[in-house]
Short mmCIF file of C-alpha atoms in Angstrom, two decimals:
data_model
loop_
_atom_site.label_atom_id
_atom_site.label_comp_id
_atom_site.label_asym_id
_atom_site.label_seq_id
_atom_site.Cartn_x
_atom_site.Cartn_y
_atom_site.Cartn_z
CA MET A 1 -9.52 -50.28 -52.27
CA GLN A 2 -10.93 -49.62 -48.84
CA GLY A 3 -8.86 -49.77 -45.69
CA PRO A 4 -9.26 -52.44 -43.05
CA ALA A 5 -12.67 -52.51 -41.47
CA ALA A 6 -13.10 -51.37 -37.90
CA PRO A 7 -15.13 -53.49 -35.47
CA GLY A 8 -18.67 -53.37 -36.75
CA GLY A 9 -17.63 -53.30 -40.45
CA VAL A 10 -16.85 -49.53 -40.82
CA PRO A 11 -13.62 -48.82 -42.78
CA ALA A 12 -10.90 -47.07 -40.71
CA ALA A 13 -10.58 -44.23 -43.26
CA ARG A 14 -14.24 -43.35 -42.69
CA ARG A 15 -14.11 -43.74 -38.90
CA LYS A 16 -15.68 -40.82 -37.00
CA GLY A 17 -15.22 -39.44 -33.52
CA VAL A 18 -17.87 -39.22 -30.85
CA THR A 19 -19.00 -35.87 -32.26
CA GLY A 20 -19.73 -37.41 -35.66
CA THR A 21 -16.84 -35.58 -37.36
CA ARG A 22 -14.13 -37.33 -39.35
CA ARG A 23 -10.85 -37.14 -37.47
CA TRP A 24 -8.88 -35.60 -40.31
CA VAL A 25 -11.48 -32.83 -40.57
CA ALA A 26 -11.16 -32.16 -36.83
CA ALA A 27 -7.38 -32.12 -37.20
CA VAL A 28 -7.57 -29.51 -39.97
CA PHE A 29 -9.69 -27.23 -37.84
CA LEU A 30 -7.47 -27.74 -34.78
CA LEU A 31 -4.23 -27.18 -36.69
CA PRO A 32 -4.30 -23.32 -36.59
CA ALA A 33 -4.98 -23.38 -32.86
CA LEU A 34 -2.19 -25.91 -32.32
CA VAL A 35 0.24 -23.80 -34.36
CA LEU A 36 -0.62 -20.69 -32.34
CA LEU A 37 -0.39 -22.65 -29.09
CA GLY A 38 3.04 -23.93 -30.06
CA ALA A 39 4.29 -20.54 -31.25
CA LEU A 40 2.91 -18.46 -28.38
CA VAL A 41 3.11 -20.88 -25.44
CA VAL A 42 5.18 -24.01 -25.98
CA TYR A 43 8.09 -22.42 -27.84
CA PRO A 44 8.53 -19.47 -25.41
CA ILE A 45 8.48 -21.85 -22.43
CA ALA A 46 11.01 -24.18 -24.05
CA TYR A 47 13.26 -21.31 -25.12
CA THR A 48 13.13 -19.70 -21.66
CA LEU A 49 14.09 -23.01 -20.05
CA TRP A 50 16.95 -23.45 -22.53
CA ARG A 51 18.12 -19.82 -22.14
CA SER A 52 18.22 -20.15 -18.35
CA LEU A 53 21.05 -22.66 -18.71
CA PHE A 54 23.36 -20.18 -20.46
CA ASP A 55 25.39 -17.21 -19.32
CA LYS A 56 24.66 -13.50 -19.65
CA ALA A 57 25.74 -13.37 -23.30
CA GLY A 58 23.90 -16.58 -24.16
CA SER A 59 27.01 -18.22 -25.60
CA GLY A 60 28.37 -20.19 -22.64
CA PHE A 61 26.57 -23.12 -21.02
CA VAL A 62 26.48 -22.69 -17.23
CA GLY A 63 23.96 -25.33 -16.23
CA LEU A 64 22.11 -24.50 -13.04
CA GLU A 65 24.42 -21.64 -12.09
CA ASN A 66 21.79 -19.02 -12.88
CA TYR A 67 19.38 -20.71 -10.47
CA GLY A 68 22.05 -20.62 -7.80
CA SER A 69 22.52 -16.91 -8.46
CA VAL A 70 18.77 -16.36 -8.10
CA PHE A 71 18.60 -17.95 -4.66
CA SER A 72 21.75 -16.21 -3.42
CA ASP A 73 20.75 -12.70 -4.52
CA ASP A 74 19.18 -10.52 -1.81
CA SER A 75 16.95 -8.65 -4.27
CA THR A 76 15.50 -11.88 -5.66
CA LEU A 77 14.94 -13.33 -2.20
CA THR A 78 13.11 -10.15 -1.22
CA ALA A 79 11.04 -10.44 -4.39
CA LEU A 80 10.24 -14.06 -3.54
CA ARG A 81 9.12 -13.13 -0.02
CA ASN A 82 6.99 -10.25 -1.29
CA THR A 83 5.41 -12.47 -3.93
CA ALA A 84 4.48 -14.94 -1.19
CA VAL A 85 2.87 -12.09 0.76
CA TRP A 86 0.94 -11.03 -2.35
CA VAL A 87 -0.27 -14.58 -3.04
CA VAL A 88 -1.47 -15.11 0.53
CA VAL A 89 -2.90 -11.67 1.35
CA ALA A 90 -4.21 -10.00 -1.81
CA PRO A 91 -6.53 -12.78 -3.15
CA VAL A 92 -8.00 -13.46 0.29
CA LEU A 93 -8.69 -9.79 1.00
CA ALA A 94 -10.10 -9.12 -2.48
CA THR A 95 -12.38 -12.16 -2.20
CA ALA A 96 -13.49 -11.17 1.31
CA LEU A 97 -14.32 -7.64 0.16
CA GLY A 98 -16.16 -8.97 -2.87
CA LEU A 99 -18.16 -11.32 -0.67
CA VAL A 100 -19.11 -8.52 1.73
CA PHE A 101 -20.09 -6.19 -1.09
CA ALA A 102 -22.12 -8.87 -2.87
CA VAL A 103 -24.03 -9.91 0.27
CA LEU A 104 -24.68 -6.43 1.65
CA THR A 105 -25.94 -5.02 -1.64
CA GLU A 106 -28.13 -7.97 -2.52
CA ARG A 107 -31.34 -6.61 -1.01
CA VAL A 108 -30.99 -2.84 -1.40
CA SER A 109 -32.50 -0.84 -4.21
CA TRP A 110 -29.25 0.93 -5.05
CA GLY A 111 -27.21 -2.31 -5.05
CA THR A 112 -26.78 -2.35 -8.83
CA ALA A 113 -25.46 1.22 -8.88
CA PHE A 114 -23.05 0.42 -6.06
CA LYS A 115 -21.76 -2.67 -7.84
CA LEU A 116 -21.24 -0.63 -10.99
CA VAL A 117 -19.15 1.92 -9.09
CA VAL A 118 -17.08 -0.78 -7.38
CA PHE A 119 -16.52 -2.61 -10.66
CA MET A 120 -15.55 0.54 -12.62
CA PRO A 121 -11.82 0.42 -11.63
CA MET A 122 -11.57 -2.80 -13.67
CA ALA A 123 -11.91 -0.61 -16.77
CA ILE A 124 -8.75 1.28 -15.80
CA SER A 125 -5.39 -0.05 -16.89
CA MET A 126 -2.75 -1.00 -14.33
CA LEU A 127 -0.62 1.88 -15.63
CA ALA A 128 -3.37 4.44 -14.97
CA ALA A 129 -4.20 2.93 -11.58
CA GLY A 130 -0.52 3.08 -10.63
CA ILE A 131 -0.33 6.77 -11.53
CA ILE A 132 -3.52 7.49 -9.58
CA PHE A 133 -2.29 5.80 -6.43
CA ARG A 134 1.19 7.27 -6.73
CA LEU A 135 -0.56 10.63 -6.30
CA VAL A 136 -2.87 9.32 -3.58
CA TYR A 137 0.12 8.15 -1.51
CA GLU A 138 2.16 11.36 -1.91
CA GLN A 139 3.83 12.35 1.37
CA ASP A 140 2.88 16.02 1.05
CA PRO A 141 -0.68 16.44 2.47
CA ALA A 142 -1.28 19.24 -0.02
CA ARG A 143 -0.91 16.73 -2.88
CA GLY A 144 -1.58 13.26 -1.46
CA ALA A 145 -5.22 12.44 -0.71
CA ALA A 146 -4.38 9.74 1.86
CA ASN A 147 -2.20 12.02 3.96
CA ALA A 148 -4.62 14.92 3.55
CA VAL A 149 -7.23 12.79 5.33
CA VAL A 150 -4.78 11.50 7.95
CA VAL A 151 -3.42 14.98 8.73
CA GLY A 152 -6.94 16.42 8.86
CA VAL A 153 -8.04 13.83 11.41
CA HIS A 154 -4.81 14.22 13.42
CA ASP A 155 -5.02 18.00 13.59
CA THR A 156 -8.65 17.78 14.71
CA PHE A 157 -7.64 15.99 17.91
CA ALA A 158 -4.08 17.26 18.45
CA ASP A 159 -2.89 20.84 18.72
CA SER A 160 -0.14 21.86 16.33
CA SER A 161 2.88 23.76 17.58
CA ALA A 162 2.76 27.53 17.52
CA TYR A 163 6.15 28.21 15.96
CA PRO A 164 7.72 25.17 14.26
CA GLY A 165 11.45 25.53 13.68
CA ALA A 166 11.96 28.46 16.08
CA ARG A 167 15.24 28.46 18.02
CA PRO A 168 17.32 30.78 20.23
CA ARG A 169 20.39 32.67 19.05
CA PRO A 170 23.63 30.68 19.46
CA GLY A 171 25.50 31.70 22.59
CA GLY A 172 22.46 33.32 24.19
CA GLU A 173 20.82 32.72 27.55
CA LEU A 174 18.59 29.97 26.15
CA ALA A 175 20.29 26.66 25.38
CA ALA A 176 19.06 23.30 24.11
CA SER A 177 18.04 21.03 27.00
CA GLY A 178 17.10 17.85 25.15
CA GLY A 179 14.01 16.65 23.37
CA GLY A 180 13.69 19.86 21.37
CA SER A 181 13.19 22.14 24.39
CA TYR A 182 15.25 25.18 25.39
CA THR A 183 16.10 26.23 28.97
CA THR A 184 17.73 29.32 30.47
CA GLN A 185 21.21 28.79 31.84
CA GLN A 186 20.61 31.02 34.87
CA ALA A 187 17.86 30.72 37.45
CA ALA A 188 15.23 33.46 37.40
CA ARG A 189 15.09 35.94 40.26
CA GLN A 190 11.97 37.38 41.82
CA GLY A 191 11.12 40.87 40.63
CA THR A 192 13.15 40.62 37.45
CA ALA A 193 12.05 40.52 33.78
CA VAL A 194 13.57 37.71 31.71
CA ALA A 195 14.25 38.10 28.00
CA LEU A 196 13.54 35.00 25.88
CA PRO A 197 14.38 35.98 22.28
CA LEU A 198 13.90 33.50 19.42
CA ILE A 199 14.87 33.44 15.77
CA GLY A 200 14.34 31.08 12.81
CA ILE A 201 10.78 32.14 12.03
CA PRO A 202 10.15 34.02 8.78
CA ALA A 203 8.15 37.13 9.57
CA ALA A 204 5.75 36.26 6.75
CA GLU A 205 4.84 33.00 8.50
CA LEU A 206 3.79 34.59 11.80
CA PRO A 207 0.09 34.17 12.67
CA ALA A 208 -2.23 36.82 11.33
CA GLY A 209 -2.71 39.71 13.76
CA THR A 210 0.66 39.29 15.49
CA GLY A 211 1.40 42.47 17.41
CA ALA A 212 4.54 44.31 18.42
CA ALA A 213 6.63 42.94 21.28
CA ARG A 214 6.78 44.83 24.56
CA GLN A 215 9.41 44.75 27.26
CA ALA A 216 7.84 43.15 30.35
CA ALA A 217 7.81 45.22 33.50
CA ALA A 218 9.25 43.80 36.69
CA GLY A 219 6.57 42.38 38.98
CA PRO A 220 6.17 40.59 42.28
CA GLY A 221 6.96 37.25 40.70
CA VAL A 222 8.97 36.43 37.57
CA THR A 223 8.03 38.19 34.35
CA GLY A 224 9.47 38.15 30.84
CA THR A 225 8.98 38.52 27.10
CA VAL A 226 9.08 35.99 24.27
CA TRP A 227 9.55 37.63 20.89
CA LEU A 228 11.07 37.30 17.42
CA ASP A 229 14.48 38.93 17.78
CA PHE A 230 14.59 40.29 14.25
CA LYS A 231 14.00 43.87 13.18
CA PRO A 232 12.74 44.40 9.63
CA GLY A 233 15.30 46.38 7.65
CA GLY A 234 18.16 45.37 9.97
CA GLY A 235 19.67 47.09 12.96
CA GLY A 236 18.58 46.74 16.54
CA THR A 237 20.30 45.08 19.49
CA ALA A 238 20.45 41.30 19.81
CA GLY A 239 18.66 40.12 22.92
CA ALA A 240 16.76 43.37 23.43
CA VAL A 241 13.20 44.25 22.44
CA ASP A 242 13.54 46.83 19.66
CA ALA A 243 10.85 48.87 17.98
CA GLY A 244 9.22 46.95 15.13
CA GLU A 245 10.05 43.47 16.49
CA LYS A 246 7.12 41.06 16.73
CA ALA A 247 5.74 39.31 19.79
CA LEU A 248 5.35 35.51 19.89
CA LYS A 249 1.91 34.88 21.29
CA GLY A 250 0.87 31.58 22.87
CA VAL A 251 4.34 30.27 23.80
CA ARG A 252 4.28 28.06 26.89
CA VAL A 253 6.90 28.93 29.53
CA GLU A 254 7.68 26.52 32.40
CA ALA A 255 9.57 27.16 35.62
CA VAL A 256 11.66 24.07 36.43
CA LYS A 257 13.24 23.31 39.82
CA ASP A 258 15.09 20.07 40.48
CA GLY A 259 13.63 18.57 37.30
CA ARG A 260 10.05 19.40 38.32
CA VAL A 261 7.74 22.01 36.81
CA VAL A 262 6.67 24.35 39.65
CA ALA A 263 4.79 26.93 37.56
CA SER A 264 3.86 27.69 33.99
CA ALA A 265 2.43 30.51 31.90
CA THR A 266 1.61 31.38 28.30
CA SER A 267 2.82 34.50 26.54
CA GLY A 268 0.19 37.08 25.65
CA ALA A 269 -0.46 39.11 22.52
CA ASP A 270 2.51 41.39 23.29
CA GLY A 271 4.79 38.43 24.11
CA THR A 272 4.85 39.03 27.86
CA PHE A 273 4.18 36.45 30.55
CA ALA A 274 4.05 36.42 34.35
CA LEU A 275 4.92 33.59 36.74
CA PRO A 276 4.13 33.49 40.45
CA ALA A 277 6.70 34.01 43.20
CA SER A 278 7.18 30.24 43.44
CA ALA A 279 9.07 30.44 40.14
CA ALA A 280 11.91 32.40 41.77
CA GLY A 281 15.11 30.36 41.75
CA ALA A 282 13.86 28.15 38.91
CA ARG A 283 15.18 28.00 35.38
CA LEU A 284 12.73 28.88 32.64
CA ARG A 285 12.08 26.29 29.93
CA LEU A 286 10.37 26.58 26.58
CA PRO A 287 9.09 23.00 25.97
CA ALA A 288 9.46 21.27 22.61
CA SER A 289 5.70 21.46 22.04
CA ASN A 290 6.20 25.11 21.09
CA PHE A 291 8.55 24.23 18.20
CA ALA A 292 7.55 20.80 16.89
CA GLN A 293 7.27 20.47 13.15
CA PRO A 294 3.71 20.03 11.83
CA TYR A 295 2.42 16.50 11.39
CA ASN A 296 2.88 15.45 7.76
CA GLY A 297 1.03 12.16 7.81
CA ILE A 298 2.20 8.61 7.12
CA ASP A 299 5.07 7.56 4.90
CA TRP A 300 2.91 5.26 2.77
CA LEU A 301 5.65 4.56 0.24
CA GLY A 302 8.45 4.10 2.74
CA PRO A 303 10.21 0.73 3.17
CA THR A 304 7.76 -0.46 5.84
CA LEU A 305 4.38 0.26 4.24
CA VAL A 306 5.09 0.26 0.52
CA THR A 307 3.92 -3.33 -0.09
CA PRO A 308 0.67 -2.99 1.92
CA ALA A 309 0.02 0.33 0.16
CA ILE A 310 0.38 -1.26 -3.28
CA ILE A 311 -1.83 -4.18 -2.23
CA GLY A 312 -4.43 -1.55 -1.28
CA ALA A 313 -4.31 -0.20 -4.83
CA TYR A 314 -4.72 -3.75 -6.16
CA LEU A 315 -7.78 -4.30 -3.96
CA TRP A 316 -9.31 -1.10 -5.29
CA MET A 317 -9.10 -2.57 -8.78
CA TRP A 318 -9.96 -6.23 -8.23
CA ALA A 319 -12.50 -6.25 -5.40
CA GLY A 320 -15.12 -5.40 -8.04
CA PHE A 321 -14.11 -8.44 -10.10
CA ALA A 322 -14.55 -10.69 -7.06
CA MET A 323 -17.86 -9.02 -6.20
CA VAL A 324 -19.37 -9.61 -9.65
CA LEU A 325 -18.45 -13.33 -9.71
CA ILE A 326 -19.67 -13.87 -6.15
CA ALA A 327 -22.89 -11.97 -6.84
CA ALA A 328 -23.52 -14.26 -9.82
CA GLY A 329 -23.02 -17.29 -7.60
CA LEU A 330 -25.19 -15.79 -4.89
CA ALA A 331 -28.07 -15.44 -7.36
CA GLY A 332 -28.12 -19.23 -7.64
CA VAL A 333 -28.23 -19.95 -3.89
CA PRO A 334 -31.61 -21.49 -2.94
CA ARG A 335 -33.53 -18.85 -0.96
CA GLU A 336 -35.67 -21.44 0.77
CA LEU A 337 -32.64 -22.67 2.71
CA MET A 338 -31.99 -19.19 4.07
CA GLU A 339 -35.65 -18.64 4.93
CA ALA A 340 -35.82 -22.02 6.67
CA ALA A 341 -32.77 -21.13 8.74
CA ARG A 342 -34.32 -17.78 9.74
CA ILE A 343 -37.60 -19.49 10.69
CA ASP A 344 -35.59 -21.89 12.87
CA GLY A 345 -34.21 -18.88 14.77
CA ALA A 346 -30.86 -18.27 13.06
CA ASN A 347 -29.70 -14.66 12.96
CA GLU A 348 -28.20 -13.02 9.86
CA TRP A 349 -24.61 -13.78 10.89
CA GLN A 350 -25.42 -17.46 11.39
CA VAL A 351 -27.21 -17.59 8.03
CA PHE A 352 -24.21 -15.98 6.38
CA ARG A 353 -21.67 -18.25 8.07
CA ARG A 354 -23.56 -21.55 8.00
CA ILE A 355 -25.59 -21.25 4.77
CA THR A 356 -24.32 -18.57 2.41
CA VAL A 357 -20.56 -19.14 2.66
CA PRO A 358 -20.68 -22.98 2.36
CA LEU A 359 -22.98 -22.78 -0.67
CA LEU A 360 -20.71 -20.17 -2.28
CA ALA A 361 -17.54 -22.19 -1.57
CA PRO A 362 -17.04 -23.32 -5.22
CA VAL A 363 -17.35 -19.73 -6.44
CA LEU A 364 -15.03 -18.44 -3.72
CA VAL A 365 -12.42 -21.02 -4.68
CA VAL A 366 -12.63 -19.93 -8.33
CA VAL A 367 -12.12 -16.29 -7.37
CA VAL A 368 -9.23 -16.99 -4.99
CA VAL A 369 -7.40 -19.24 -7.47
CA THR A 370 -7.89 -16.79 -10.33
CA LEU A 371 -6.53 -13.93 -8.25
CA MET A 372 -3.61 -16.03 -7.02
CA ILE A 373 -2.52 -16.61 -10.60
CA ASN A 374 -3.06 -12.92 -11.31
CA VAL A 375 -0.93 -11.62 -8.43
CA MET A 376 1.98 -13.93 -9.26
CA LYS A 377 2.58 -11.88 -12.37
CA ILE A 378 1.90 -8.47 -10.78
CA PHE A 379 4.33 -5.96 -12.20
CA ASP A 380 2.78 -2.68 -13.31
CA LEU A 381 1.53 -1.43 -9.96
CA VAL A 382 4.79 -2.16 -8.16
CA TYR A 383 6.93 -0.61 -10.89
CA ILE A 384 4.88 2.59 -11.03
CA ILE A 385 3.81 3.18 -7.42
CA ALA A 386 7.01 2.26 -5.55
CA PRO A 387 9.55 5.14 -5.63
CA SER A 388 13.16 4.36 -6.42
CA THR A 389 14.09 4.68 -2.73
CA SER A 390 11.81 1.81 -1.71
CA GLN A 391 11.44 -0.19 -4.92
CA ASP A 392 13.80 -2.86 -3.60
CA ASP A 393 11.56 -3.29 -0.54
CA ALA A 394 8.45 -3.67 -2.74
CA ASN A 395 10.13 -5.93 -5.31
CA VAL A 396 8.24 -8.95 -6.68
CA LEU A 397 9.35 -11.77 -8.99
CA ALA A 398 7.84 -10.33 -12.17
CA LEU A 399 9.53 -6.99 -11.54
CA GLN A 400 12.82 -8.68 -10.68
CA LEU A 401 12.60 -10.64 -13.94
CA PHE A 402 12.29 -7.36 -15.86
CA LEU A 403 15.07 -5.64 -13.90
CA SER A 404 17.45 -8.60 -14.33
CA SER A 405 16.77 -8.98 -18.05
CA PHE A 406 16.25 -5.43 -19.29
CA GLY A 407 16.22 -2.90 -16.45
CA GLY A 408 19.93 -2.44 -16.01
CA GLY A 409 21.01 -5.98 -15.14
CA ASN A 410 20.94 -7.06 -18.81
CA ASN A 411 21.37 -10.69 -17.77
CA GLN A 412 18.77 -12.71 -19.63
CA GLY A 413 20.17 -15.93 -18.26
CA VAL A 414 19.20 -14.98 -14.70
CA GLY A 415 15.98 -13.39 -15.98
CA SER A 416 15.04 -16.63 -17.72
CA ALA A 417 15.76 -18.59 -14.56
CA ILE A 418 13.38 -16.30 -12.65
CA GLY A 419 10.78 -16.84 -15.38
CA VAL A 420 11.08 -20.62 -15.01
CA ILE A 421 10.73 -20.33 -11.22
CA LEU A 422 7.66 -18.17 -11.68
CA LEU A 423 6.18 -20.77 -14.05
CA LEU A 424 6.85 -23.55 -11.52
CA LEU A 425 5.05 -21.53 -8.87
CA VAL A 426 2.01 -21.05 -11.12
CA VAL A 427 1.80 -24.71 -12.22
CA PRO A 428 0.51 -26.13 -8.89
CA VAL A 429 -2.26 -23.54 -8.79
CA MET A 430 -3.23 -24.34 -12.38
CA VAL A 431 -3.22 -28.10 -11.70
CA PHE A 432 -5.44 -27.57 -8.66
CA ASN A 433 -7.83 -25.46 -10.73
CA ILE A 434 -8.00 -28.03 -13.56
CA ARG A 435 -8.70 -30.88 -11.14
CA ARG A 436 -11.40 -28.85 -9.44
CA LEU A 437 -13.04 -28.08 -12.79
CA ARG A 438 -12.98 -31.78 -13.71
CA ARG A 439 -14.60 -32.71 -10.39
CA GLU A 440 -17.29 -30.09 -11.00
CA ALA A 441 -17.90 -31.48 -14.51
CA ARG A 442 -18.39 -35.02 -13.19
CA ARG A 443 -21.09 -33.96 -10.75
#
């Protein structure tokens, strides 16, 4: 016995969909996908939502208390702020870089090779990229590539101090006078030789070719000697130039009267210096520039710069992704529009701003939205690159979820609440993307 006939006389049991396939056949083929979707997506979301309403042990119902704990915890609030920075900054910068790369390499013969090089970091895992950039951002210029470049540029334009860390003997004639400088306690007299002994410099670290110190002879003005007051093997008299003690060449000596520098000189190869007669009655100062520590670069992974530094590592990986998608969209831009604009007198910037960018707008939106979803779940780079001293300053929601649930907090109730919040933040972006795709399909 056949079932009731559908409009048009076709039995309901034999009714077909618009694709010409019986509905029960379609359901059979869709069933495995639906089971996987339920097991891998729907069930975890439902369980996470349910678990967020229970306490740390999972046995006591606490309602929305975990959500209150999330928004009252300083670490989570920092993670929320940093995630907002990531969502706003990283996708925009990655898309902008991809757009620049795609446009600039469009008409050069080596453009394909350049795109390949830029896209290659996408083949590297987040773990490997994190390790690479942890080394790049090392503070020590001998190990960190970033600071090696920064220090190299700095030292090209700025002189380094001659004897970093040098200091006078405690209780001697030289005393600290603020700002890292040292000044004699007594005014210098004309026709006298002043002794300016220093310590704190390993003999092995003296510049190559350093000679022996010599006691300065009295002259018409003010003379003196700057030397390392240390005799190899011990012995000698403190504050006196002994045989075997080394001169300190290139030390700047200033004569200061009433807070004003009236004369200056630099010690020679034997450590001696000579000031004019105008220096008589002045106190002698060794400025801090003689003893400043060498420039060690920028603290990339300190509390201030750790988040921008990690975003830089992210851009290194994902700018190639943006470039490839934008280049594909650029290939479909009508060339006649650009040529017509150039014939009408538009320069390249105007063509780029008024023609290229508006025509690429749908592609740019796809890239930005995709990267926004991607950065909301960023975890690996932050966990690996940020050192323990500044990890709290670089914290993001995905990392805080891990730390709360498994990384010492062991509170899966709070971790589940963070997961739900993260899902709620992703949903508006996904809804926007779906609506945009539907509008594109209707065109």
